[in-house]
XYZ file of C-alpha atoms in Angstrom:
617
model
C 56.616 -35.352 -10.951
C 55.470 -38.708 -12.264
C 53.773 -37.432 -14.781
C 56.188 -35.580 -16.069
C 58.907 -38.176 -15.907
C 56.542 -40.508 -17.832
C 55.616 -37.817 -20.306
C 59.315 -36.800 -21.599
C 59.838 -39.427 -24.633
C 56.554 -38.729 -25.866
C 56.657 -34.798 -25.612
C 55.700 -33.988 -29.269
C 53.069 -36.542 -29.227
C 51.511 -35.028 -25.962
C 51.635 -31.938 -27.937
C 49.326 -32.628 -30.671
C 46.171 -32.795 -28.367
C 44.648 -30.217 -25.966
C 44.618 -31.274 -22.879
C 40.764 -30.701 -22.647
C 40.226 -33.686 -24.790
C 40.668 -35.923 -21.795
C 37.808 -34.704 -19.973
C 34.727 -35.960 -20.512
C 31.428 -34.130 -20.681
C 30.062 -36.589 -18.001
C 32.647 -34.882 -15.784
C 31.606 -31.361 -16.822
C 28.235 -32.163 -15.837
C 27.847 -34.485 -12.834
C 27.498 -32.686 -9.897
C 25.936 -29.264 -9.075
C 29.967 -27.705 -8.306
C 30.903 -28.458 -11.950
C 27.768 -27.327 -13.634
C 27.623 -24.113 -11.625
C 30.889 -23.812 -12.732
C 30.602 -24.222 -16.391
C 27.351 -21.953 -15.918
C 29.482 -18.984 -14.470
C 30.535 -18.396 -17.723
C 26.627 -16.824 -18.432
C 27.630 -14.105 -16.005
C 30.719 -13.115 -17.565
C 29.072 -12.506 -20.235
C 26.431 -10.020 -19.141
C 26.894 -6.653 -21.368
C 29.220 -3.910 -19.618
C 28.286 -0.292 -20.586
C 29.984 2.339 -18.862
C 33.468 0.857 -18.566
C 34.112 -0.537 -22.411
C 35.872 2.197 -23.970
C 37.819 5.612 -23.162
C 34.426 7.507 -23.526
C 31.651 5.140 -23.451
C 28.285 6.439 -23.422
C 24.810 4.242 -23.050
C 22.682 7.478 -23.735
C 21.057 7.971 -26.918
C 18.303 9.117 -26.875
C 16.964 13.120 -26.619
C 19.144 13.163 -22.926
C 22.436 13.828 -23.573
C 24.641 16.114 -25.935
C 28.249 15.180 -27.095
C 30.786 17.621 -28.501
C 29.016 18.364 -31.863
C 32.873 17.791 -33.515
C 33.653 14.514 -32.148
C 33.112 11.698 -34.814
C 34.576 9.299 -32.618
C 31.748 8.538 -29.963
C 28.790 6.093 -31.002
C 26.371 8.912 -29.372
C 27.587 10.871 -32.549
C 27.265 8.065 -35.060
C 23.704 7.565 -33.482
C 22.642 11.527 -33.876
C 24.029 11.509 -37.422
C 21.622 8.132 -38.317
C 24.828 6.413 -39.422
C 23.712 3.133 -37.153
C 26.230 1.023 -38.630
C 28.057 2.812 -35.914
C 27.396 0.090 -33.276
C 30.065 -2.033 -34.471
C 32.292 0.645 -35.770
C 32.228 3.728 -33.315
C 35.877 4.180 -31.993
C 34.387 4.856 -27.913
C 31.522 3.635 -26.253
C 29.993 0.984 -27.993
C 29.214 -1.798 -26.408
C 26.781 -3.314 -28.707
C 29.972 -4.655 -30.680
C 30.502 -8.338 -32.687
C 33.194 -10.769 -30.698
C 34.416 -10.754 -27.143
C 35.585 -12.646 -24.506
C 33.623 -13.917 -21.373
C 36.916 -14.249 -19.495
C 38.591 -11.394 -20.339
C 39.267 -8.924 -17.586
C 40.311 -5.902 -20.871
C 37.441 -3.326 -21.098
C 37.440 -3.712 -24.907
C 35.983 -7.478 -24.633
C 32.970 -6.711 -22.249
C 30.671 -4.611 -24.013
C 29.616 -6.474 -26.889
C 26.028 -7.633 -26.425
C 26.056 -8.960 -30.219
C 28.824 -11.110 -29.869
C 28.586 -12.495 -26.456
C 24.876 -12.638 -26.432
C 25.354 -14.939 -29.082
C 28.242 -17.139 -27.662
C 26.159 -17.210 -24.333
C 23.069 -18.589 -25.859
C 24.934 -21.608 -27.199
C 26.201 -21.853 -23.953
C 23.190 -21.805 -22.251
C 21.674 -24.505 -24.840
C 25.037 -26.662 -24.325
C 24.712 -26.769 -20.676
C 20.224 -27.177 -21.185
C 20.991 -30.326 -23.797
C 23.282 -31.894 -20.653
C 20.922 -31.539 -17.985
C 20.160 -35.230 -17.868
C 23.906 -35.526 -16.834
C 23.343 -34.275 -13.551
C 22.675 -37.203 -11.459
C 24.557 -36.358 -8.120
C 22.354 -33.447 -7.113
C 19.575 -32.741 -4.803
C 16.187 -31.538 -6.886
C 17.479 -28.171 -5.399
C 20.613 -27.636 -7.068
C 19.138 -29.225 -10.238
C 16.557 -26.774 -10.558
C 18.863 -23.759 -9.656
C 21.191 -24.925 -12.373
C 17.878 -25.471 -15.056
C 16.686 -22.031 -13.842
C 19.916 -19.787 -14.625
C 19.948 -21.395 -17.933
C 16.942 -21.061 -19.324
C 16.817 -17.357 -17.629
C 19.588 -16.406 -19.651
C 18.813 -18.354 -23.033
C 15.432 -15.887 -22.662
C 17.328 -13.247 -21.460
C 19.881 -13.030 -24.230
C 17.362 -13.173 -26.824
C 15.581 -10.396 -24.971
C 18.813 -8.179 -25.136
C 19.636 -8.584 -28.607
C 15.362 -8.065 -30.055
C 15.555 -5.025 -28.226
C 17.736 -3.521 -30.554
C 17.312 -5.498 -34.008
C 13.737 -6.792 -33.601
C 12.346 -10.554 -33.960
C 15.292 -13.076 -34.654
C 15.197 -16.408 -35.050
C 15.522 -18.061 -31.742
C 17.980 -20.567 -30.922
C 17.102 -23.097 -28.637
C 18.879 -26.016 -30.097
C 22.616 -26.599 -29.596
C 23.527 -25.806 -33.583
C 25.999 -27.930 -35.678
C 29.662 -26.497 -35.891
C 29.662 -27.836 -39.800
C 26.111 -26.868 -41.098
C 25.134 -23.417 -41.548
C 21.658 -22.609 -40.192
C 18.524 -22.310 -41.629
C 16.528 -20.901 -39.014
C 14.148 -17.928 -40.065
C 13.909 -14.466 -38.050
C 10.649 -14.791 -36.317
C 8.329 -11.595 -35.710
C 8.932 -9.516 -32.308
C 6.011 -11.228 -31.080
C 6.936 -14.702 -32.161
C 10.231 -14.261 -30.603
C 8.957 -12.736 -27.451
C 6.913 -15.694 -27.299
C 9.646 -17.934 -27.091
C 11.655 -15.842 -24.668
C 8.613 -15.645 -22.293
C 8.584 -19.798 -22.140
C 12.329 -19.666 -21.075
C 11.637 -16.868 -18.292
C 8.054 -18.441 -17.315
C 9.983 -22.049 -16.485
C 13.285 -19.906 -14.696
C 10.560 -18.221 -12.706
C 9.325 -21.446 -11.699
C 12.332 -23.407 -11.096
C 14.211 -20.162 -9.108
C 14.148 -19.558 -5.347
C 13.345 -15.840 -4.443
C 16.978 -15.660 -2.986
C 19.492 -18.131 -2.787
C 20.657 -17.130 0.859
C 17.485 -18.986 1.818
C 18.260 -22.416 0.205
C 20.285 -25.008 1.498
C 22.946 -24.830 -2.015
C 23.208 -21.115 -1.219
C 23.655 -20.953 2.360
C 27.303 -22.512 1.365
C 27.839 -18.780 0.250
C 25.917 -17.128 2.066
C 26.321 -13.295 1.213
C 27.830 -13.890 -1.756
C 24.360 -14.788 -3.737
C 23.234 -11.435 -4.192
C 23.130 -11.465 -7.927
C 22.537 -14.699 -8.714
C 19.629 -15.107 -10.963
C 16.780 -15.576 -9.228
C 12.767 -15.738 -9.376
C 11.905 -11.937 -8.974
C 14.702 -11.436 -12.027
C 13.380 -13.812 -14.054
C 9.632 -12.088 -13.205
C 10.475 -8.622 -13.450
C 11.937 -9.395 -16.899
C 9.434 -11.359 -18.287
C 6.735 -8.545 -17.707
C 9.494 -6.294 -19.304
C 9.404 -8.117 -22.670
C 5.942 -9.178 -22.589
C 6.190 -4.944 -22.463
C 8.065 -4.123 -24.918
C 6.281 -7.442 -27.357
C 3.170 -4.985 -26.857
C 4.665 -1.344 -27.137
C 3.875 0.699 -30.734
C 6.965 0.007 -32.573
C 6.775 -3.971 -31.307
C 3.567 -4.148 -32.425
C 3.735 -2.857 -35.591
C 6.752 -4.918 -36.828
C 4.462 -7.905 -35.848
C 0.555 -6.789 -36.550
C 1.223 -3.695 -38.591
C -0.636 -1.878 -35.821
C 0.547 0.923 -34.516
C -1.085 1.344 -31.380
C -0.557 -1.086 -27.866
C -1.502 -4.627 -27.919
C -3.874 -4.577 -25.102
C -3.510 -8.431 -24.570
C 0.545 -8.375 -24.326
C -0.246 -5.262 -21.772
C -2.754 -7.192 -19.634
C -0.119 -9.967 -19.762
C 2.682 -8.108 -18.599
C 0.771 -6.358 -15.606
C -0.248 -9.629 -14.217
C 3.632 -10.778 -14.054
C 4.510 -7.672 -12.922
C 1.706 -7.792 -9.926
C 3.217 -11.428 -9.466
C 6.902 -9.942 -8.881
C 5.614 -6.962 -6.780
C 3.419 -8.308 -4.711
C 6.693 -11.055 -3.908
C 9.366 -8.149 -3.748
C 6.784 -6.309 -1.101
C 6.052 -9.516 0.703
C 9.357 -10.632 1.647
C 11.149 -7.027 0.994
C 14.184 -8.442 -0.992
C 14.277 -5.411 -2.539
C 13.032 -1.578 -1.630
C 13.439 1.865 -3.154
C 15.826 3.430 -1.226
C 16.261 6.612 0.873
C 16.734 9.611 -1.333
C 19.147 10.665 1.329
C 21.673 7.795 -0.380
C 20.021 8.398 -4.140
C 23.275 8.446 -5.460
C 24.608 5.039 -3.959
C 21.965 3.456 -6.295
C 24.738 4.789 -9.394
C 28.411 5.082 -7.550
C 29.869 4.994 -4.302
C 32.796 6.931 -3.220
C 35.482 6.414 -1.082
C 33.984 2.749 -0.172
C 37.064 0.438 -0.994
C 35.005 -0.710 -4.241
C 31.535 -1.289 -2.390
C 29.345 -2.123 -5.020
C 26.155 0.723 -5.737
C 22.516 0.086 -6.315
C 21.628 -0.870 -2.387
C 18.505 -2.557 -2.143
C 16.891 -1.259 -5.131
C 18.762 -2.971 -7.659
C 18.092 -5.910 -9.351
C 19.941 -7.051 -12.370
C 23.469 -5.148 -12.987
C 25.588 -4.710 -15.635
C 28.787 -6.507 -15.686
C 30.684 -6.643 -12.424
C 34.019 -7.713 -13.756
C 36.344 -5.946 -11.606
C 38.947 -4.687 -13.654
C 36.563 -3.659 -16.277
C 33.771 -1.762 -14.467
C 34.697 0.248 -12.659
C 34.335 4.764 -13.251
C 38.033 5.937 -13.223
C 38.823 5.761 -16.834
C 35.950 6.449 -18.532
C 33.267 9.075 -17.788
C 35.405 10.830 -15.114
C 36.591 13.273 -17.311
C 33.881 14.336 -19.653
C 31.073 16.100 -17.154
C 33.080 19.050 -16.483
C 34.170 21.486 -18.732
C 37.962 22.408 -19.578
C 38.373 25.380 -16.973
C 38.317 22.499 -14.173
C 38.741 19.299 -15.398
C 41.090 19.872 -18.057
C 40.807 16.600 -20.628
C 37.946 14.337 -21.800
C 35.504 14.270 -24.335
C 32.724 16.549 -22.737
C 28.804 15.714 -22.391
C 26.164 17.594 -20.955
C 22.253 17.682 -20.365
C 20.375 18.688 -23.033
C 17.538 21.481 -21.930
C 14.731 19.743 -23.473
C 15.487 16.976 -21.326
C 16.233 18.821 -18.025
C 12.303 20.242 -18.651
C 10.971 17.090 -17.904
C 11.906 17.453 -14.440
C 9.046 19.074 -13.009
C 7.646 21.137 -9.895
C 7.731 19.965 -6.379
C 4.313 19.916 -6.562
C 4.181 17.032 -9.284
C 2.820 19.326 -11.822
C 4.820 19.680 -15.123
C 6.508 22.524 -16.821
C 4.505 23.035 -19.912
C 6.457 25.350 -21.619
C 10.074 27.017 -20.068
C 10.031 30.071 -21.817
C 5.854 31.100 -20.124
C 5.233 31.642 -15.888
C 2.410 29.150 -14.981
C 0.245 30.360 -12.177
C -1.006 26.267 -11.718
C 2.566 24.665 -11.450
C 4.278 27.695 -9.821
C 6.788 27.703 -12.724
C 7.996 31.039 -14.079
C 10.906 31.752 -16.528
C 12.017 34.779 -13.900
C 12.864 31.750 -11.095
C 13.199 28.916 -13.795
C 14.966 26.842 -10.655
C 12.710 27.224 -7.976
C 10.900 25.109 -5.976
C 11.530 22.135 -8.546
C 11.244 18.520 -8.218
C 14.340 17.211 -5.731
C 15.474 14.580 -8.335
C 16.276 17.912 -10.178
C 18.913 19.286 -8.157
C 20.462 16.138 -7.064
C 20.756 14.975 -10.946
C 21.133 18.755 -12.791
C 24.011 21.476 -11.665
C 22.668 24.765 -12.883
C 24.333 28.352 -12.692
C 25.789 29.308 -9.602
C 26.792 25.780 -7.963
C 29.834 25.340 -6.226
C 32.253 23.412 -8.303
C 35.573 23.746 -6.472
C 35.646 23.882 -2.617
C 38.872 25.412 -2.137
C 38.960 28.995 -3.992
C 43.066 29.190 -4.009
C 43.111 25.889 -6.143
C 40.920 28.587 -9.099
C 43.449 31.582 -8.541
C 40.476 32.865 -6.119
C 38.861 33.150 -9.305
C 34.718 33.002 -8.679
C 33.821 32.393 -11.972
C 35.886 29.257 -12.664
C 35.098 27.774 -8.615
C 31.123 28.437 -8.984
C 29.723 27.186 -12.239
C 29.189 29.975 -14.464
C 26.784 28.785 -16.580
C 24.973 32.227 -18.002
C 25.248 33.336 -21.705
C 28.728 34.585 -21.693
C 29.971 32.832 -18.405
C 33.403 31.279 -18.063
C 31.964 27.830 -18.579
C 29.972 28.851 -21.565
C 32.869 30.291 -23.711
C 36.023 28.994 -22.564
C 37.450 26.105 -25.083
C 34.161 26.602 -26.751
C 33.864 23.629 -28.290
C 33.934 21.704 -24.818
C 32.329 24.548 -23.456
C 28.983 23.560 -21.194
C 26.977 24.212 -24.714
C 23.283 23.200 -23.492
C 23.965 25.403 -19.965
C 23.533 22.494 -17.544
C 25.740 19.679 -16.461
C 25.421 16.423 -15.223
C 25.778 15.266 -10.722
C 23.477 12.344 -11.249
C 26.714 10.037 -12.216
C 29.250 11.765 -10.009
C 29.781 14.887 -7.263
C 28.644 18.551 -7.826
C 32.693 18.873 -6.698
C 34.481 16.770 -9.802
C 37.302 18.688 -10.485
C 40.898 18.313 -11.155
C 41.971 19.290 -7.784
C 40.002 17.717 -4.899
C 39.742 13.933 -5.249
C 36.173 13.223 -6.561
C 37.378 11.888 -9.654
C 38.744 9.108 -7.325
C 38.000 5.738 -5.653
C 34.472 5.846 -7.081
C 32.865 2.583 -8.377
C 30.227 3.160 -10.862
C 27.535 0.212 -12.122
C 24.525 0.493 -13.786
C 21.600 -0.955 -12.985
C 19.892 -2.627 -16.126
C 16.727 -2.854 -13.931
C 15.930 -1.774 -10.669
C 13.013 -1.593 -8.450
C 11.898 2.269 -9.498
C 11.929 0.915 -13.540
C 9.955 -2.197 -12.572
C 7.015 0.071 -10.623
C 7.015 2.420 -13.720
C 6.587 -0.326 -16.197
C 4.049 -2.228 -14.545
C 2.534 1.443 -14.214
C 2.511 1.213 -18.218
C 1.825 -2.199 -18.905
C -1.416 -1.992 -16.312
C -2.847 1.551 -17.847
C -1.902 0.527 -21.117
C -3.768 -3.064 -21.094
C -6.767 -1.167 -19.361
C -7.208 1.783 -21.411
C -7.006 3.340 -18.137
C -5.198 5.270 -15.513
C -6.370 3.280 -12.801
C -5.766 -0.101 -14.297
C -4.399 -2.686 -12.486
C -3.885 -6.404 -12.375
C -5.951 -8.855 -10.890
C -3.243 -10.229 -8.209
C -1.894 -6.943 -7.127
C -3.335 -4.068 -5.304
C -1.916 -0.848 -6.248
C -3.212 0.647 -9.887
C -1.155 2.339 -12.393
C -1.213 5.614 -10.933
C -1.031 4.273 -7.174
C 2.283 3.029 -8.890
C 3.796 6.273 -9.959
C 3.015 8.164 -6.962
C 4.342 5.094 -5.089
C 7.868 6.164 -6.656
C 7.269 9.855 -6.031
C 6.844 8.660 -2.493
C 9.991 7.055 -2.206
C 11.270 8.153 1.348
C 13.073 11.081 1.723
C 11.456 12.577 -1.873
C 7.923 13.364 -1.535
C 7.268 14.630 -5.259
C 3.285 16.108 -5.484
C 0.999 12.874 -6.699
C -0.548 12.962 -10.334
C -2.752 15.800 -10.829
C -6.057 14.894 -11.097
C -6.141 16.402 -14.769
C -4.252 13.900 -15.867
C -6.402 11.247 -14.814
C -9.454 11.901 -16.853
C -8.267 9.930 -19.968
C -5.554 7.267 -20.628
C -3.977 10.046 -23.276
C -3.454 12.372 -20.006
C -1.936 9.708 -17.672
C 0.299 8.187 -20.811
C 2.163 11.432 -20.575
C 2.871 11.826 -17.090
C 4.020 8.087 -16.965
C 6.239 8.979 -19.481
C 7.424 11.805 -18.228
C 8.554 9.937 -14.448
C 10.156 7.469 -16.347
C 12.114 10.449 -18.188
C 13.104 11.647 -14.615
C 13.219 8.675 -12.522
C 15.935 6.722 -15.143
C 17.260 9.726 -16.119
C 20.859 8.873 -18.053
C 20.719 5.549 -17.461
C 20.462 3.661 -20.585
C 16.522 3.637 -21.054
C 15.305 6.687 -23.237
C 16.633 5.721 -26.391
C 14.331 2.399 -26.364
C 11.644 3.987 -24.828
C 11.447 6.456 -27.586
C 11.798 3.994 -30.013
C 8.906 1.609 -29.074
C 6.310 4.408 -28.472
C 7.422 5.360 -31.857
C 8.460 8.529 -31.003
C 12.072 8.677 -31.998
C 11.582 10.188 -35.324
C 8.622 13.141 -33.890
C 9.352 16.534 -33.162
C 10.611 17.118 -30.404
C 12.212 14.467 -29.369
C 14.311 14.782 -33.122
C 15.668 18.382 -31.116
C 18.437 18.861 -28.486
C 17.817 22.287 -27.237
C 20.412 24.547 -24.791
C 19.538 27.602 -22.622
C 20.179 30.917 -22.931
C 19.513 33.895 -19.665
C 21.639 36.549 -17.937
C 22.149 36.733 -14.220
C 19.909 39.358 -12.890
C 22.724 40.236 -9.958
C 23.827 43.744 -10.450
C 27.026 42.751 -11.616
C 26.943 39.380 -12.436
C 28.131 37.888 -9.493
C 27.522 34.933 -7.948
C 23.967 34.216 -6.336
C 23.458 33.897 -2.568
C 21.276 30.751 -3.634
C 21.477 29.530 -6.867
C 18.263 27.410 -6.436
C 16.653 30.763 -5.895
C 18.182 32.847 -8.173
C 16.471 35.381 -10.448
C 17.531 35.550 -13.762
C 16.669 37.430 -16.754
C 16.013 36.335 -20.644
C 15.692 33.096 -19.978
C 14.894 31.311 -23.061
C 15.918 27.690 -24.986
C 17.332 26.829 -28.307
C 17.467 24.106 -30.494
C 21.191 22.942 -30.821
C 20.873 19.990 -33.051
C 17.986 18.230 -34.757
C 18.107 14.815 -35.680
C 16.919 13.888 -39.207
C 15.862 10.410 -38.383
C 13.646 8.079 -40.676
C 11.391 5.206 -40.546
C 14.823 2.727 -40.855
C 16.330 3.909 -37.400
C 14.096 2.168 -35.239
C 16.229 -0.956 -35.407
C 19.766 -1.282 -35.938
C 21.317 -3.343 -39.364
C 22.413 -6.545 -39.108
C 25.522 -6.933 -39.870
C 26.319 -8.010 -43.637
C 28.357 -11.089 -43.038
C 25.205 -11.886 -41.333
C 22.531 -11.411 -43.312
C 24.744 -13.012 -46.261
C 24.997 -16.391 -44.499
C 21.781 -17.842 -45.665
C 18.296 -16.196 -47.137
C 15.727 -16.762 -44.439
C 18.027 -14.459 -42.084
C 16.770 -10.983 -43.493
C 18.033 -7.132 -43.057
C 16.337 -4.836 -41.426
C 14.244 -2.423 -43.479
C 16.182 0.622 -45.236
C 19.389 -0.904 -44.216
């Protein structure tokens, strides 16, 4: 009241400053509440993919096929090469320019350019004031240090993954100068980012409930940034620095860089051998598989269990299922709106036998794996029928809600079947449909579309084994490579995930253990099943410079007729004998050398010389 009684004869005066001028950056910056409160802002920022748009999508790669009419997704600008589509496509792009940390609007939380940017300075703002803390323990100083250089590194990281080397701020920039900074190679720039996730590592406790700051909130601390992040992604782009494509924008060799490899697997055997040690995270039950990608019915509990480590954005108004995927896996006969999205077969195929062996080709019976084209669902690998709804699958539990109507309440999926024809062109097109990312019983009828809460996991524990599978093989020239401070090799690493509890997938056959060219495509392939849909194929086949090949250019559908004597529905659709079976290519991509990285974006590349395009763009 006093200070409004002293402020009313000098209103317009008051007027002409923000009231954030008053504060001084020694108050911003003195004490470990303020800081981590100014560093919140880092989290805000973190890219949000599934919740950003009507119909987002995160899947670009061979995985997933989008109505072959709608312009309007970035999935479609992506399969037509038109990659200028990340900052134009209508839905589902969250790679866009701008944004707001603070925003609670879907719209404002993809955007990795943008806020990957703005968080960067932010992160080199709050790293150029770190002398300004002076009433903090050495604890809270170093957890303070640690989140900011993690996501200075990490930022970089997100953007090179998808434009290449930059040139890497670590400065905080003039407002009134424009830079001058050249765009380093990959490998230059990963160098840089490895420094800033190197000194995070070292300054970062394992987990924050352990530490006197974070016992003040205690439960609560669960994604703070920590020392196993900082690890686990810091063997990611030390990687990705030595992947084909990486590599060859740097060297102009095409193969691995052994040495980034080697580098990568120790760091990995570093985080592995501390996640194992103190079990701060595991690979959970495939009983609760899908909890690791959405709960249901769980008054917002958050997925991922103890198996994930860094998530997307959490912002709750903004990331959560209801108004964006929900509609689309499910064609128009039950779930009667949405753009519509389904499995491609080529991609389905990588999901093997039960036995571990692959299915070498779907259309020929192989006595080895047990495969044949007669039983093309039998006795397949269980991440296959709890990610994959094939022919005959209950889709509606209560018949009277379908008119009684078989067809529409068990997934018809045959050449000819309800869900192949009706509305054709949101008709299930490839033949399979999605119940990785929601229930076998989405429908318009029975409440699955509902009270789910969907995040994805940007890494989780699975990814990390599989990579340090790669980087260890890779670096070794050998399937049973492995880093010095670690004790599992790169295959004990893969059949460590096929051991998950609850799964028990066959191990690697031993034929693919004769030669690093074997193993390489069996690694592959779990990687292909393991992440399946969730954001990682497209940059996988892009750094193993395979995004361009045949056929990973094709999206392929099926084809077969039920072998029932009159079509009706099988007694056990996971047993089912069917007839023709065959695949067909769909769509091909005609892809060149330039779509391994995105543009830049003009304005960008026009602000000073030594900030070049991308090739071909």
């Amino acid at each position: 009241m006093f200070a409004i009684a002293a402020g009313l004869g000098s209103c317009n005066k008051y007027l002409d400053k923000s009231p954030l001028t008053d504060i001084s950056d020694k108050q911003a910056f003195k004490d470990f509440r303020n800081f981590q409160g100014f560093t919140e802002e880092l989290y805000s920022a973190i890219p949000l993919l599934t919740g950003i748009g009507s119909h987002n999508n995160w899947n670009f790669g061979d995985e997933d096929m989008w109505e072959p009419t709608e312009t309007r997704v970035l999935a479609y600008n992506i399969d037509q090469g038109d990659y200028w589509g990340w900052n134009t496509a209508i839905f589902g792009s969250w790679f866009k320019n701008g944004g707001n940390p603070a925003s609670q609007v879907r719209g404002d939380k993809g955007n990795l350019w943008g806020l990957s940017w703005y968080a960067i300075r932010k992160a080199n703002i709050g790293i150029a004031n770190l002398a300004l803390l002076n009433e903090a323990t050495d604890e809270e100083k170093n957890l303070i240090a640690g989140q900011l250089y993690f996501f200075r590194g990490w930022y970089h990281f997100m953007l090179m993954q998808y434009w290449g080397g930059l040139p890497y701020i670590d400065q905080v920039l003039p407002t009134d100068q424009s830079p001058k900074l050249p765009r380093l190679t990959y490998q230059a720039t990963a160098e840089k980012v490895a420094a800033d996730l190197q000194k995070a590592a070292d300054l970062l406790p394992v987990d924050w409930d352990a530490t006197t700051t974070g016992a003040q909130t205690t439960g609560n601390n669960n994604f703070r940034i920590n020392k196993i992040m900082a690890l686990c992604f810091l063997g990611k782009n030390l990687l990705y620095a030595g992947s084909p494509l990486m590599n060859r924008e740097s060297t102009g060799n095409s193969s691995y860089n052994a040495d980034y490899c080697k580098k990568a697997a120790e760091v990995f055997g570093q985080a592995l051998t501390l996640i194992e040690t103190t079990k701060r995270y595991e690979l959970a039950n495939f009983a609760n598989y899908s909890q690791l990608f959405y709960t249901f019915n769980q008054n917002g509990k958050i997925p991922g269990l103890k198996e994930a480590i860094f998530m997307e954005n959490l912002a709750e108004a903004a990331g959560r299922w209801r108004w964006n995927q929900v509609n689309d896996y499910r064609p128009m006969t039950i779930n009667g709106s949405g753009i519509k999205v389904y499995p491609t077969a080529n991609y389905v195929d990588y999901y093997g036998m039960a036995n571990g062996l692959p299915i070498t080709d779907p259309a020929t019976a192989d006595a080895e794996s047990g495969y044949t084209p007669e039983y093309p669902w039998r006795n397949r690998d269980p991440r296959f029928y709890n990610d994959i709804m094939i022919d005959g699958e209950k889709c509606v539990n209560n018949a009277s809600n379908v008119g009684n109507n078989q067809y529409r309440q068990y997934a018809s999926l045959y050449t000819g079947g309800l869900f192949r024809t009706d509305n054709s062109t949101k008709a299930v097109f490839t033949g399979y449909m999605n119940s990785k990312l929601c229930s076998k019983l989405t429908n318009d009828w029975e409440g699955y579309r509902e009270n789910n809460t969907f995040v994805l996991s940007l890494l989780r524990l699975s990814d990390v084994y599989l990579l340090y599978a790669e980087a260890a093989s890779e670096g070794n020239n050998s399937p049973t490579g492995k880093a010095t401070n670690y004790s599992k090799t790169a295959v004990d690493a893969v059949n460590f995930v096929r051991d998950r509890p609850g799964l028990g997938v066959g191990h690697v056959a031993a034929k693919f253990l004769g030669s690093q060219d074997a193993f390489r495509s069996e690694y592959r392939r779990e990687r292909a099943v393991e992440l399946a849909f969730e954001g990682h194929r497209f940059n996988d086949l892009r750094r193993w410079l395979l995004l361009t090949e045949r056929p990973y250019t094709q999206k392929k559908g099926i084809e077969f007729d039920r072998a029932t004597p009159n079509g009706e529905i099988y007694e056990s659709p996971r047993t089912a004998r069917v007839a023709n079976f065959r695949e067909r290519v769909l769509f091909e991509r005609q892809l060149g050398q330039r779509h391994y990285w995105f543009p830049f974006l003009i304005s960008d590349v026009n602000m000073y010389p030594e900030f070049k395009q991308n090739p071909g763009w």
